[in-house]
Structure formats: structure tokens, C-alpha cells
CSV table of C-alpha atoms in Angstrom, one decimal:
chain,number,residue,atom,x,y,z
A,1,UNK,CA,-2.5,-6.4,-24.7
A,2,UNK,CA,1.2,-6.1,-24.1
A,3,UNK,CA,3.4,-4.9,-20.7
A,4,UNK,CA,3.8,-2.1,-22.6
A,5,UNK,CA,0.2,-0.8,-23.0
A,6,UNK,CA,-0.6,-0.6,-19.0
A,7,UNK,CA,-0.3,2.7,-17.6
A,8,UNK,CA,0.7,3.1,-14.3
A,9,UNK,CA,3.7,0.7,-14.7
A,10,UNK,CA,7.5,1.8,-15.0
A,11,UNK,CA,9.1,-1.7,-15.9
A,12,UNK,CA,12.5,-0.4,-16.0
A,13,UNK,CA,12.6,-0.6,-12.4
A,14,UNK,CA,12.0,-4.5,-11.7
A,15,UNK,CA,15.2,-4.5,-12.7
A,16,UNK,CA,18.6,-5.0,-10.2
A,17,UNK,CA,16.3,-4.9,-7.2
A,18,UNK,CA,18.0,-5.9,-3.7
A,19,UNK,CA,19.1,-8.2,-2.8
A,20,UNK,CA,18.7,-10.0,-6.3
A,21,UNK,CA,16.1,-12.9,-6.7
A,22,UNK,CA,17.3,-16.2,-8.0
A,23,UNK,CA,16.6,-16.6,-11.7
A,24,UNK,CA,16.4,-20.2,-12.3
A,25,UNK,CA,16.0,-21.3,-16.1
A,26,UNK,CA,13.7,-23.5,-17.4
A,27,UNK,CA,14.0,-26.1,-20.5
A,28,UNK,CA,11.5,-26.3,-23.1
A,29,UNK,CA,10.0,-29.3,-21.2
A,30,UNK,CA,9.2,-27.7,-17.9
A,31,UNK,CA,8.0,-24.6,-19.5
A,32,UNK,CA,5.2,-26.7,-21.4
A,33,UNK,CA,4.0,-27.8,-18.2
A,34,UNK,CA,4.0,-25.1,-16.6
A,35,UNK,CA,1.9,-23.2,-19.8
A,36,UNK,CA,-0.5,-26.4,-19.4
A,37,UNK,CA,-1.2,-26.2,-15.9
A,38,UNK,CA,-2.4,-22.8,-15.9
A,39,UNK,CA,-4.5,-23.2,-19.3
A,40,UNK,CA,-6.1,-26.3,-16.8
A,41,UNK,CA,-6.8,-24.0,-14.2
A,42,UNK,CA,-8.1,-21.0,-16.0
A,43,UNK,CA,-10.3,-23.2,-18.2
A,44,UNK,CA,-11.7,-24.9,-14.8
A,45,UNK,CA,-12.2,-21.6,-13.5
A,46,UNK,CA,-14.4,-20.3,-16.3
A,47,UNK,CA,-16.6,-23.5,-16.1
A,48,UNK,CA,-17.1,-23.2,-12.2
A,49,UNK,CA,-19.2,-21.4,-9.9
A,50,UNK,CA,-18.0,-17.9,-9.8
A,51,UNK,CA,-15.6,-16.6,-6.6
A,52,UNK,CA,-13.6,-14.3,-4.9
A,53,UNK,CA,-10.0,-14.6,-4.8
A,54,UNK,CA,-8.6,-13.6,-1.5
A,55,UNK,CA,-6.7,-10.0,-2.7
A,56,UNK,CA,-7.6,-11.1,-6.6
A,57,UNK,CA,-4.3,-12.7,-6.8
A,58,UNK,CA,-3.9,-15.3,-9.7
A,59,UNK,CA,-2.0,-18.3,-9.3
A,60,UNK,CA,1.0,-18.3,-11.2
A,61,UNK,CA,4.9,-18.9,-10.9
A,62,UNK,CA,6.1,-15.5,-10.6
A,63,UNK,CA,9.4,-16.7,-9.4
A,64,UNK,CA,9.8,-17.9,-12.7
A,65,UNK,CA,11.2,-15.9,-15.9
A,66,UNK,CA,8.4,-17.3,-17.6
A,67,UNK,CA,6.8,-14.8,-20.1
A,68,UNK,CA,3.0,-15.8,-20.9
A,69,UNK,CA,2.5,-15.4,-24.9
A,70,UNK,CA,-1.3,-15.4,-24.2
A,71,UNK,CA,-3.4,-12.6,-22.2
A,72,UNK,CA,-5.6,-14.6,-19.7
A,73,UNK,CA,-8.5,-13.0,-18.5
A,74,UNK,CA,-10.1,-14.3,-14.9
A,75,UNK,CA,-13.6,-12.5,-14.1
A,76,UNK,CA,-12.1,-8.5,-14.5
A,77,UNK,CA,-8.4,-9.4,-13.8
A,78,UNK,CA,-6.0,-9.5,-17.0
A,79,UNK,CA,-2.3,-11.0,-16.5
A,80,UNK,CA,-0.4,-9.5,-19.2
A,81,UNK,CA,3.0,-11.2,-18.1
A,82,UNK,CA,5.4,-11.5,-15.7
A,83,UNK,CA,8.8,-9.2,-15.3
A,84,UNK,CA,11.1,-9.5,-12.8
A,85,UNK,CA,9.6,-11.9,-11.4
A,86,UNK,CA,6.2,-9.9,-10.2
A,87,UNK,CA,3.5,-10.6,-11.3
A,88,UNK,CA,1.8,-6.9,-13.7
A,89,UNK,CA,-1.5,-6.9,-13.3
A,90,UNK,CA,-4.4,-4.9,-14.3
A,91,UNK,CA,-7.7,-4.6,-13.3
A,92,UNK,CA,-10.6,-3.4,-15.8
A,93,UNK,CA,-13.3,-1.1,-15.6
A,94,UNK,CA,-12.0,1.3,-12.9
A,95,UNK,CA,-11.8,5.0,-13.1
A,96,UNK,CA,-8.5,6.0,-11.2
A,97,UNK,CA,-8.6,8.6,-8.3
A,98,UNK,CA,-6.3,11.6,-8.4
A,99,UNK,CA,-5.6,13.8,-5.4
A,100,UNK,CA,-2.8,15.9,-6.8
A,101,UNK,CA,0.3,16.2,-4.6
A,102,UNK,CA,0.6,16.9,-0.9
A,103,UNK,CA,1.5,20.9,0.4
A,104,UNK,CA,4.3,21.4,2.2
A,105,UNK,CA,3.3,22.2,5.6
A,106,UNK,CA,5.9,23.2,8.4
A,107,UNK,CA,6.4,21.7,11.6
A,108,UNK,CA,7.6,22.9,14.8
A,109,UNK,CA,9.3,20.7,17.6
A,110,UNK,CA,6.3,21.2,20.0
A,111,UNK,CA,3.7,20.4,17.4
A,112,UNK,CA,2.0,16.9,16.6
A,113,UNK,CA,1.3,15.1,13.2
A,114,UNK,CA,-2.6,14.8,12.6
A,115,UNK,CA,-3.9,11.7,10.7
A,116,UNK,CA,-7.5,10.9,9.9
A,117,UNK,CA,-8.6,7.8,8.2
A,118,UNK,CA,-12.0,5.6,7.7
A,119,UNK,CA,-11.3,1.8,8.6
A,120,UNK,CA,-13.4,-1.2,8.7
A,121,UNK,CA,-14.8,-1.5,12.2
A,122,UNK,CA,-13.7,-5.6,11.9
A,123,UNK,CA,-10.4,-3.9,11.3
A,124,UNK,CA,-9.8,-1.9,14.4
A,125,UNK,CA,-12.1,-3.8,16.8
A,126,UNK,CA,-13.9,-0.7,17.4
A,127,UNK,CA,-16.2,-1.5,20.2
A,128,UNK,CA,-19.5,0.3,19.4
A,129,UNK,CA,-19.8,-2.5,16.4
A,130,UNK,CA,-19.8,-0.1,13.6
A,131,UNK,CA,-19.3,-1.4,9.9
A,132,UNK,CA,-16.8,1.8,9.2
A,133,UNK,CA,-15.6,3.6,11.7
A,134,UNK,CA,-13.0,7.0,11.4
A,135,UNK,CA,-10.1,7.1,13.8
A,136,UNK,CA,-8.3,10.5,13.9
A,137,UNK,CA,-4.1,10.7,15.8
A,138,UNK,CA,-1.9,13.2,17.2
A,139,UNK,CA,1.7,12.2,17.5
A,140,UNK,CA,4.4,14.2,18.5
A,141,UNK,CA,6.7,15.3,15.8
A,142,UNK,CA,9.6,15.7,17.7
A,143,UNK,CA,8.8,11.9,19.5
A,144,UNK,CA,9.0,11.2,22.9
A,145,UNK,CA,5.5,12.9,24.3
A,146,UNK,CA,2.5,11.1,24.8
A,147,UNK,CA,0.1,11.8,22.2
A,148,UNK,CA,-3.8,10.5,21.1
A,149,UNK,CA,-5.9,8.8,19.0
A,150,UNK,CA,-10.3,9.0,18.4
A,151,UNK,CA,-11.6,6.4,17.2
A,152,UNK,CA,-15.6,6.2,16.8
A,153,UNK,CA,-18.2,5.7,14.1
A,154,UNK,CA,-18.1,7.8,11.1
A,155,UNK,CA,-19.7,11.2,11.0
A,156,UNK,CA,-22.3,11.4,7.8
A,157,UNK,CA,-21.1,14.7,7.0
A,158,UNK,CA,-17.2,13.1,6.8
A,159,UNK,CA,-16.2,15.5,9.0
A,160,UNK,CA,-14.0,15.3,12.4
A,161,UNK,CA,-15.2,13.3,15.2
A,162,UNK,CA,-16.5,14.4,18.4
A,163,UNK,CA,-14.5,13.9,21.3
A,164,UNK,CA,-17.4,14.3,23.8
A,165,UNK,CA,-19.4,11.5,22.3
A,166,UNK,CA,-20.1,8.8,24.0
A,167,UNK,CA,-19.3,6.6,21.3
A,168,UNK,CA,-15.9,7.9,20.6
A,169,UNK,CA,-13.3,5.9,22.1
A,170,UNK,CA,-10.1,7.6,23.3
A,171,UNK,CA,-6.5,6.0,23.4
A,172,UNK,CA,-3.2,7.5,24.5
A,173,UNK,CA,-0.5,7.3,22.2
A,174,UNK,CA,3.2,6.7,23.4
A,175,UNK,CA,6.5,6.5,21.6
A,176,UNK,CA,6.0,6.4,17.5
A,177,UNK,CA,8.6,7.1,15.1
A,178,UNK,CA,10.0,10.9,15.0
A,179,UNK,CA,8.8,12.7,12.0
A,180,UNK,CA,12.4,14.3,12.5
A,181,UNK,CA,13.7,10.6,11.2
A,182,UNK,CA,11.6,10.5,8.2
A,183,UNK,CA,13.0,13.5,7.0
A,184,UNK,CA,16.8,12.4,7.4
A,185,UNK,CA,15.9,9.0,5.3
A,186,UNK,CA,17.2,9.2,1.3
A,187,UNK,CA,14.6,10.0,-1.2
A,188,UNK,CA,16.8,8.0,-4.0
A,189,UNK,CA,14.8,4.0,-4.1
A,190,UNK,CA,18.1,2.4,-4.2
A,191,UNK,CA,19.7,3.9,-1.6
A,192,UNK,CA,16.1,4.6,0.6
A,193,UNK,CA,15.5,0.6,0.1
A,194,UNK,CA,19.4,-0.6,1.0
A,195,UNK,CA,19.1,1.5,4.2
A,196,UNK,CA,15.9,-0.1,4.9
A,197,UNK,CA,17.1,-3.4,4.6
A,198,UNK,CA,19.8,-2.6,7.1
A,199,UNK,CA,17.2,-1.3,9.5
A,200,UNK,CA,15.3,-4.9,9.3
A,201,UNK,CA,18.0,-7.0,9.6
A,202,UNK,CA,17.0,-10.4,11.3
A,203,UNK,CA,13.6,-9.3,11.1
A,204,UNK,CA,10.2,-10.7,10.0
A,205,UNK,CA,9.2,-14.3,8.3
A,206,UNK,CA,11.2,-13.0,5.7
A,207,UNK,CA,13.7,-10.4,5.4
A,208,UNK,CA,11.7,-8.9,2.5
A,209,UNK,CA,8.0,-9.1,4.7
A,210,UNK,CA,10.1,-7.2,7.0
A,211,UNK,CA,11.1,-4.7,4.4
A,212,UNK,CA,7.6,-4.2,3.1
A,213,UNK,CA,6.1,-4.2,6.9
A,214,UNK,CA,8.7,-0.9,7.6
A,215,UNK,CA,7.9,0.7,4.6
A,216,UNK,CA,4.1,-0.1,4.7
A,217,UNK,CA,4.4,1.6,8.6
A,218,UNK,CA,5.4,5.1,7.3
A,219,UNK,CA,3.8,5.9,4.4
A,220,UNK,CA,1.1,8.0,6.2
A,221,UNK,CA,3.9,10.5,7.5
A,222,UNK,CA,5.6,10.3,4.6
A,223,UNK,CA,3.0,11.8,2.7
A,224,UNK,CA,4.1,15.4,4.1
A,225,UNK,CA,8.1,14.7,3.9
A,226,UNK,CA,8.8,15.9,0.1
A,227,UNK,CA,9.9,13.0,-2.4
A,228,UNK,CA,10.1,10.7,0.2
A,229,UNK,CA,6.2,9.2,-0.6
A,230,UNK,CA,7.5,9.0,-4.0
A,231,UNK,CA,10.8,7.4,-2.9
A,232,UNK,CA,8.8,4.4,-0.5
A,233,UNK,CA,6.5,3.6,-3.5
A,234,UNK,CA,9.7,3.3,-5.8
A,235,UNK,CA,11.6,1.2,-3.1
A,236,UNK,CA,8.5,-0.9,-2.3
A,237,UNK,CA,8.5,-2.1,-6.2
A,238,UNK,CA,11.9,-3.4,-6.0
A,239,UNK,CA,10.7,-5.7,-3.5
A,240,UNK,CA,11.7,-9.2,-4.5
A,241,UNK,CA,8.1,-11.0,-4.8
A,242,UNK,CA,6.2,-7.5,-4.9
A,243,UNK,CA,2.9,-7.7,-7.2
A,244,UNK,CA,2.1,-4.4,-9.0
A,245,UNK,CA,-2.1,-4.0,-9.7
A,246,UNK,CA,-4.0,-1.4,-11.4
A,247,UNK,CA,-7.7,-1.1,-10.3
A,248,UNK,CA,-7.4,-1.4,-6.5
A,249,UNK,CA,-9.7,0.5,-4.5
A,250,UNK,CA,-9.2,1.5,-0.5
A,251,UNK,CA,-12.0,1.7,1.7
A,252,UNK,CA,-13.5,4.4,0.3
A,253,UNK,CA,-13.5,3.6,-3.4
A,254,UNK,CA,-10.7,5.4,-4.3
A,255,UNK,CA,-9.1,3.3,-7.2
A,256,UNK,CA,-5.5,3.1,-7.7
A,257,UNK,CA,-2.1,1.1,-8.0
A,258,UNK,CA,-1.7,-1.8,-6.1
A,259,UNK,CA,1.4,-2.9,-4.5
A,260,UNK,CA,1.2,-6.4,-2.8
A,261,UNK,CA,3.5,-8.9,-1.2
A,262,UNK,CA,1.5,-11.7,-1.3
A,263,UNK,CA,2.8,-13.9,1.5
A,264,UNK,CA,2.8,-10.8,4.0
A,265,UNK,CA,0.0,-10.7,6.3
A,266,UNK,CA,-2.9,-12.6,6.6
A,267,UNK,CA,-4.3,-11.9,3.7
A,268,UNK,CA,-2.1,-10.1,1.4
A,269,UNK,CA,-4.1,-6.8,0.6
A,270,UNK,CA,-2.3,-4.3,-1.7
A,271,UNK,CA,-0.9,-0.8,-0.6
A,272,UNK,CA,-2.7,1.9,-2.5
A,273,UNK,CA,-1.2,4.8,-4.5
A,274,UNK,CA,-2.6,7.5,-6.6
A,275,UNK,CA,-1.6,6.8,-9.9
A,276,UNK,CA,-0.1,10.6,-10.8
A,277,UNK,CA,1.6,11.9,-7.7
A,278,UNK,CA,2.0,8.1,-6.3
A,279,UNK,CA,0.7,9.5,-2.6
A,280,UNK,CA,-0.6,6.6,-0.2
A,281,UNK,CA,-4.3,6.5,-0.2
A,282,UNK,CA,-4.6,3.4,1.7
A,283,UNK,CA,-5.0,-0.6,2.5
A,284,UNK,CA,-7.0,-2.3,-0.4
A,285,UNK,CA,-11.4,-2.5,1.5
A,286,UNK,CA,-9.6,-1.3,4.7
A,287,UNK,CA,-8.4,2.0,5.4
A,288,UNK,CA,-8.0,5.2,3.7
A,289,UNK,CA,-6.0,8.4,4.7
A,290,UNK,CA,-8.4,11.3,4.1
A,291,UNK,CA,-6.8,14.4,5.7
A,292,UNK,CA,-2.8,14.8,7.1
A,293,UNK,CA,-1.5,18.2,8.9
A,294,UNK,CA,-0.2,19.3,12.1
A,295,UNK,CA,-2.2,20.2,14.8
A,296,UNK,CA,-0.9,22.7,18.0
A,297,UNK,CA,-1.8,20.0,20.7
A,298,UNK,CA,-3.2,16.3,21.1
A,299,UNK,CA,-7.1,16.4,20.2
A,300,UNK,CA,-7.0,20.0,19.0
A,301,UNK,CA,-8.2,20.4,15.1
A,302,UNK,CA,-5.2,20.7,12.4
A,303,UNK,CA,-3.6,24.2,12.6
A,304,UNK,CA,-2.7,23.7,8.7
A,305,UNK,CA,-3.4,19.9,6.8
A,306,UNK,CA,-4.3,18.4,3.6
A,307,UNK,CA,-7.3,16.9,2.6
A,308,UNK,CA,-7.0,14.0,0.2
A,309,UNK,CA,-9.7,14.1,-1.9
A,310,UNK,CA,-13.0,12.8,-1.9
């Protein structure tokens, strides 16, 4: 299998990304190592006890334009080659999920986003203990009111919590980013990712964890701003050091593309996008979005929203 025969992948834009990665060249004896190492370690894989790879991530030198001749397959992972730099990776035996594209849905100055997703219950610490919980927030869309967020264990029917529960937890929610400001940001992924990298300056381990935190931080919102989803996902890919992955499911088990920064966070798990309309699902086995909209006042059901699929 070539680059080439992966859908879901838009190679042309690995390249120019900002700022530029280094590009170091390798001589013919270097290269042989490196070809030989991996061989070692993919043939010592095979031959040991199966395990899991923290994020599935394959250890290769994707710093290095170093194009692998072979296709190496490790349990269902196949690295076709490298490009840019990333690594492209696909992941086999996965029916993608499609959700379509998000409505446009107006919202007033006195209204408040509404955001419902399913998270591990590791993940948000949710005190009753529960494996998956569902947390549901109201944030202000014009910023600067106090808003709110449920979180408690997941209803079996998937529907909304209830607030009067005893084991829904309550939270007021301060500050948050206006929705007004996502609207204002470019939807072009060249000029959406250079204003970004001015936003993080002096940020973060690294000034591209910092870009990828940012971007990671809004794509729930974004989902209702037109093109600008679209625009993050694009921008996100011309991360220096972002790995691209087919196969990767959110909480839920809706299977997408993957986009990873491996050295950001503790663990490295990919963003997932639908593969058509490229709208944020969720965090690889951690969240999913299910249902966006806008909502009259904090802990009142959406007056209009979106449901994202199953």
C-alpha cells in the first residue's frame, strides 16, 4: 500500500507548515541504520508477548525525510511512510462514523452555548465512581456571566441528566472564551494557524504543544462557527510533529481520523474528526461531543442544538 491509497489523508498540505521543521539529510550510511533498527524492532515485536502501545504510536524517526520502501504491519497498525515529517498512519478493520455537517444555529448576546459529552469517570474525577459518566455546560456566548456545568453518571436511555439527582454533581462556570471571538478568527489554515501562533507566544513545553493545546481547547465551539471546525483541523495538520491516524475511536466507538502530537500530554491521545465533514467528535477512549446548541439560561434544555450521531 502506497500514501496515496489512504483515504482520509490530503498530503499536499504537510507541506510549508509554520514555522518550518528542520530537514536534516541523511547519507546512505545512516539511512541503513536507521532501515535496520526498525526491521530489529518490528521483528522483536512479532516474536514477543503481544501489547498495547500507549496511543498505538510506532516508534519511528518522523523527524527524518526518511521514506520507508516497505509497509510494516504491527498487530492492526500499517505505516505506510512518512511525509513531512509525520508520521501517516492507518488503522485496519474500522468502519468510519459519519455525522454529516453541523446546522447553523443563531445566537443571541444573552444566550449560553450548550455542550454535552460522555467522558471516562477516571477522566473527570467524577466522585460517584462511575466508569462513564455524561457532563452537560452552559457558557455564556457573549463571556463574562457565570455559567454551569452537570456532571453525573450516564443516563441508559443517553438522554439529558437530571439536575435533581443526587448523583449529579453541579459546578459553576466562570470566565470561558467568547463565542463572539471564535467567530472573528480566519477560517483560511494558514492564516487561522499564524494568528494562533501569535496568541501562544512563550507558551507551553513547546511552542507547537502550545499551538495544539489552543486549538485542541475550541474545537467543541467551533463545531457551530461555519468553516472554522474545518479550518482548526486543517491548521492542526500543519503542526510540526502532528501524527495523522485513520481508525481512531472516541469514547463512544465512533471511529475516525486521528490527529496526535505525540509529546503533548500525558499520554498523547489523538483528536478525533469525522472523516467527511472533518467535525470534532472527540479525545481518542475519553470523551465524545454528542449534542451542541444554545440553550435560553444556565441548566435550561437547548432552545435549538445538534445532535451528533449515535
Amino acid at each position: 500500500m502506497t500514501p496515496k491509497d489512504l483515504r482520509g489523508f490530503e498530503y499536499e498540505e504537510t507541506a510549508d507548515p509554520l514555522p518550518a521543521p528542520g530537514d536534516p539529510m541523511l547519507g546512505p550510511d545512516r539511512r541503513r541504520v536507521l532501515r535496520e533498527h526498525l526491521m530489529r524492532e518490528i521483528a522483536r515485536k512479532r516474536v514477543g508477548a503481544p501489547r498495547r502501545l500507549p496511543g498505538r504510536r510506532l516508534v519511528v524517526w518522523a523527524a527524518a525525510p526518511l521514506a520507508l520502501g516497505a509497509t510494516v504491519v504491527t498487530g492492526t497498525v500499517v505505516v505506510t511512510g512518512l511525509q513531512g515529517g509525520r508520521e501517516a498512519v492507518h488503522t485496519q478493520g474500522r468502519s468510519a462514523t459519519t455525522v454529516g455537517r453541523p446546522p447553523v444555529i443563531a445566537m443571541g448576546e444573552d444566550q449560553f452555548l450548550y455542550k454535552r459529552r460522555v467522558m471516562s469517570g477516571e477522566y473527570t474525577d467524577h466522585r460517584g465512581g462511575a466508569e462513564v459518566v455524561q457532563r452537560e455546560d452552559w457558557l455564556a456566548v457573549g463571556g463574562g456571566r457565570d455559567g454551569l456545568a452537570l456532571t453525573g453518571p450516564r443516563p441508559v436511555a443517553g438522554d439529558r441528566l437530571d439536575p435533581d439527582s443526587p448523583t449529579t454533581e453541579r459546578m459553576a462556570m466562570s470566565g470561558g472564551r467568547d463565542y463572539r471571538e471564535l467567530q472573528a478568527l480566519p477560517t483560511d489554515p494558514r492564516k487561522l494557524l499564524a494568528y494562533v501562533y501569535r496568541e501562544t507566544e512563550g507558551q507551553g513545553p513547546t511552542h507547537e504543544e502550545a499551538v495544539f493545546e489552543y486549538i485542541a481547547g475550541v474545537l467543541e465551539p467551533a463545531a457551530l462557527v461555519p468553516g472554522l471546525g474545518e479550518a482548526l483541523y486543517r491548521a492542526a495538520r500543519r503542526i510540526p510533529g502532528v501524527v495523522v491516524e485513520n481508525g481512531v475511536q472516541d469514547v463512544v466507538g465512533r471511529t475516525g481520523t486521528g490527529l496526535a502530537l505525540p509529546r503533548s500530554g500525558p499520554d498523547g491521545r489523538a483528536l478525533v474528526f469525522d472523516v467527511s465533514s472533518l467535525v470534532f467528535l472527540g479525545v481518542e477512549e475519553t470523551t465524545a461531543l454528542l449534542e451542541i446548541g444554545v440553550a435560553d439560561r444556565a441548566g435550561a434544555p437547548p432552545a435549538d442544538s445538534w445532535e451528533l450521531g449515535p
